[in-house]
Amino acid sequence: MASQSCIISDDWPGYSLDLFTYPQHYYEDLDYVLIPHGIIVDRTECLAKGIMQDIGDNNIVVLCVLKGGYKFCADLVEHIKTLIRNSERSISVKVDFVRLKSYHNDQSTQDMQIIGGDDLSKLTGKDIIGTGRTMKALLNNIDKYKPKMIKVASLLVKRTSQPDGYRPDYYGFEIPNLFVVGYALDYNEHFRDLNHICVINDNGKGKYEV
Ligand code: IMP
Ligand code: MG
């Protein structure tokens, strides 16, 4: 059973940055807070619960997609571990990592690199599904190993106009087609050190453009 999603509508104004704390070096670079850190963590707990209801007595291999998925993956695994500890079930959790790279500035590119990851996965923890291109390429790669069961969890799914939109088994939020940063999501490697998921402004885009 795929868990339900929180849908953030196109006209959601977000939260003013003044209501939260965030690193000083980004003071001029952001528009607003789309999802505060606390809500991300709370929603992730709920995804973990859904996953544990579906997983049965199978052991879990988590394949974390770096770099953008590292915060989500770490929080998700912590919640899963807590649920296992507090249950009567004996389920082991292993973690492996792959690194994918496909974006130039805020644009998805065709050439995708997959680096690392030697184990098979049953569950992949991902930051965001934009066009879905990256996820499909990764799944094609994993399918070769014929895993018993594979489930995809992504914190965010973007409403893009792409016809080949990919839907993961579990996702936290459906968001408008905006370029977002924070909670390990980057713009040219910047903003991973921001806790909240925010919308970058034109100043930020210009400043960190490559
Ligand atoms: P897709 O191939 O368009 O689905 O893009 C997937 C990958 O691109 C994600 O794993 C992210 O690393 C990156 N990405 C897509 N949209 C965003 C965004 O809004 N902010 C930061 N990274 C993004
Ligand atoms: Mg990136």
XYZ file of C-alpha atoms and ligand atoms in Angstrom:
234
model
C 0.000 0.000 0.000
C 1.492 3.324 -1.059
C 1.099 5.950 1.597
C -0.907 9.069 0.973
C 0.827 12.268 0.119
C 0.692 15.814 1.420
C -0.029 17.966 -1.595
C 1.406 21.470 -1.619
C -0.654 23.486 -4.063
C 0.694 25.930 -6.646
C -0.707 28.919 -4.757
C 0.799 27.937 -1.386
C 2.709 31.087 -0.325
C 5.006 29.218 2.071
C 6.359 30.691 5.295
C 8.264 33.911 5.652
C 11.967 33.289 6.257
C 11.820 35.598 9.296
C 9.784 32.980 11.158
C 12.672 30.508 11.207
C 16.396 30.422 11.719
C 18.716 29.585 8.847
C 22.380 30.166 7.952
C 23.410 33.769 7.617
C 25.268 33.145 4.363
C 21.908 32.497 2.686
C 20.098 35.599 3.944
C 19.950 37.191 0.470
C 19.455 34.014 -1.523
C 16.052 32.593 -0.646
C 12.463 33.478 -1.401
C 10.504 31.597 1.265
C 10.295 28.394 3.284
C 8.284 25.781 1.431
C 8.505 23.036 4.094
C 9.979 23.648 7.563
C 12.434 21.062 8.866
C 10.163 19.815 11.655
C 7.362 18.981 9.252
C 9.786 17.095 7.017
C 10.896 14.931 9.946
C 7.329 14.313 11.144
C 6.173 13.343 7.698
C 9.176 11.018 7.287
C 8.157 9.227 10.484
C 4.805 8.528 8.876
C 6.458 7.144 5.731
C 8.571 4.844 7.911
C 5.420 3.532 9.538
C 3.867 2.774 6.136
C 7.009 1.023 4.959
C 7.154 -1.150 8.064
C 3.522 -2.133 7.612
C 4.269 -3.310 4.070
C 7.646 -4.956 4.564
C 6.472 -8.087 6.398
C 9.342 -10.030 7.912
C 11.816 -9.225 5.158
C 15.197 -7.788 5.998
C 15.846 -4.390 4.512
C 18.653 -3.095 2.326
C 18.387 0.643 1.991
C 20.024 2.189 -1.043
C 20.528 5.859 -0.361
C 20.853 8.096 -3.370
C 23.563 10.659 -2.664
C 24.051 13.397 -2.184
C 20.605 14.938 -2.049
C 18.986 11.938 -0.382
C 21.299 11.676 2.596
C 19.207 13.675 5.083
C 15.951 12.014 4.135
C 17.566 8.588 4.125
C 19.208 9.087 7.523
C 15.969 10.304 9.120
C 13.935 7.558 7.452
C 16.323 4.843 8.640
C 16.260 6.233 12.191
C 12.465 6.074 12.250
C 12.513 2.549 10.789
C 15.024 1.428 13.446
C 12.854 2.837 16.207
C 9.803 1.033 14.857
C 11.732 -2.253 14.644
C 13.111 -1.883 18.194
C 9.660 -1.279 19.561
C 8.142 -4.231 17.739
C 8.367 -7.967 18.237
C 9.875 -8.388 14.783
C 13.439 -9.390 13.952
C 14.366 -7.349 10.890
C 17.864 -6.242 9.952
C 18.636 -2.996 8.154
C 21.651 -2.588 5.877
C 22.545 0.641 4.150
C 24.318 1.194 0.864
C 24.918 4.307 -1.191
C 24.976 5.351 -4.814
C 25.720 8.714 -6.197
C 23.828 10.136 -9.159
C 24.483 13.313 -10.985
C 22.333 14.743 -13.748
C 21.684 18.409 -13.064
C 23.448 21.485 -14.397
C 22.359 24.605 -12.501
C 18.612 24.015 -12.134
C 18.228 22.020 -15.351
C 17.911 18.248 -15.724
C 20.380 16.909 -18.287
C 20.340 13.676 -20.304
C 23.682 12.346 -19.217
C 23.403 10.667 -15.876
C 26.281 9.178 -13.949
C 25.778 6.397 -11.390
C 28.703 6.003 -9.038
C 29.106 3.286 -6.383
C 26.551 0.942 -4.802
C 27.619 -2.689 -4.751
C 24.679 -4.221 -2.932
C 21.176 -4.966 -4.111
C 18.371 -2.846 -2.880
C 14.920 -3.439 -1.568
C 14.250 0.132 -0.708
C 15.760 3.248 -2.173
C 15.678 6.507 -0.285
C 15.667 9.511 -2.510
C 15.460 13.264 -2.113
C 13.226 14.370 -4.935
C 11.675 13.094 -8.121
C 11.648 15.885 -10.664
C 11.244 14.678 -14.201
C 11.608 11.097 -12.994
C 14.382 10.493 -15.481
C 17.014 9.847 -12.833
C 14.901 7.347 -10.921
C 13.986 5.358 -14.012
C 17.631 5.088 -15.007
C 18.567 3.886 -11.542
C 15.770 1.310 -11.419
C 16.833 -0.109 -14.804
C 20.229 -0.592 -13.273
C 18.960 -2.276 -10.103
C 16.544 -4.585 -11.951
C 19.523 -6.399 -13.415
C 20.225 -7.841 -9.964
C 16.687 -9.234 -9.650
C 15.942 -8.140 -6.091
C 13.118 -9.965 -4.297
C 11.219 -6.760 -3.782
C 12.031 -3.161 -4.492
C 10.288 -0.109 -3.133
C 11.118 3.501 -3.771
C 10.711 6.227 -1.169
C 11.212 9.836 -2.149
C 10.653 12.806 0.104
C 9.361 15.012 -2.693
C 7.608 14.560 -5.993
C 7.494 17.559 -8.243
C 4.486 18.340 -10.416
C 6.369 18.668 -13.675
C 4.781 18.789 -17.082
C 6.879 15.802 -18.110
C 4.727 13.057 -19.620
C 6.972 10.313 -18.217
C 6.317 11.348 -14.603
C 7.434 8.671 -12.193
C 5.560 7.907 -8.955
C 7.503 6.278 -6.134
C 5.907 3.764 -3.762
C 6.197 6.233 -0.875
C 6.584 9.949 -0.944
C 6.335 12.729 1.558
C 5.104 15.739 -0.358
C 3.907 16.572 -3.817
C 5.246 20.037 -4.604
C 4.797 22.641 -7.352
C 7.243 22.707 -10.237
C 9.752 24.909 -8.410
C 13.460 24.497 -7.895
C 13.894 23.883 -4.175
C 16.933 23.649 -1.931
C 17.778 22.600 1.608
C 17.564 19.403 3.671
C 20.511 18.159 1.530
C 19.016 19.324 -1.763
C 21.501 21.525 -3.581
C 21.890 24.147 -6.225
C 25.400 23.516 -7.596
C 26.436 22.031 -4.232
C 25.192 25.005 -2.198
C 22.306 24.967 0.309
C 22.811 21.393 1.542
C 23.535 22.974 4.946
C 20.061 24.511 5.133
C 17.561 22.546 7.248
C 14.296 23.728 5.748
C 13.208 23.121 2.188
C 13.161 26.557 0.598
C 12.622 28.220 -2.723
C 15.755 29.888 -4.041
C 15.464 33.465 -5.403
C 17.056 35.027 -8.475
C 19.871 36.482 -6.413
C 20.762 33.007 -5.121
C 20.579 31.494 -8.589
C 22.883 34.149 -9.978
C 25.329 33.996 -7.099
C 25.894 30.238 -7.287
C 25.516 29.737 -11.015
C 28.274 27.752 -12.765
P 14.877 14.113 -12.263
O 15.755 13.214 -13.097
O 14.445 15.340 -13.005
O 13.724 13.373 -11.637
O 15.780 14.719 -11.125
C 16.144 14.001 -10.053
C 17.350 14.592 -9.358
O 17.609 15.946 -9.725
C 17.101 14.633 -7.903
O 17.588 13.459 -7.327
C 17.815 15.876 -7.430
O 19.128 15.562 -7.047
C 17.814 16.769 -8.628
N 16.716 17.757 -8.523
C 15.544 17.766 -9.192
N 14.780 18.807 -8.834
C 15.491 19.478 -7.904
C 15.221 20.660 -7.104
O 14.169 21.310 -7.160
N 16.212 21.027 -6.253
C 17.387 20.368 -6.133
N 17.667 19.257 -6.835
C 16.725 18.823 -7.712
Mg 21.806 18.089 -7.044
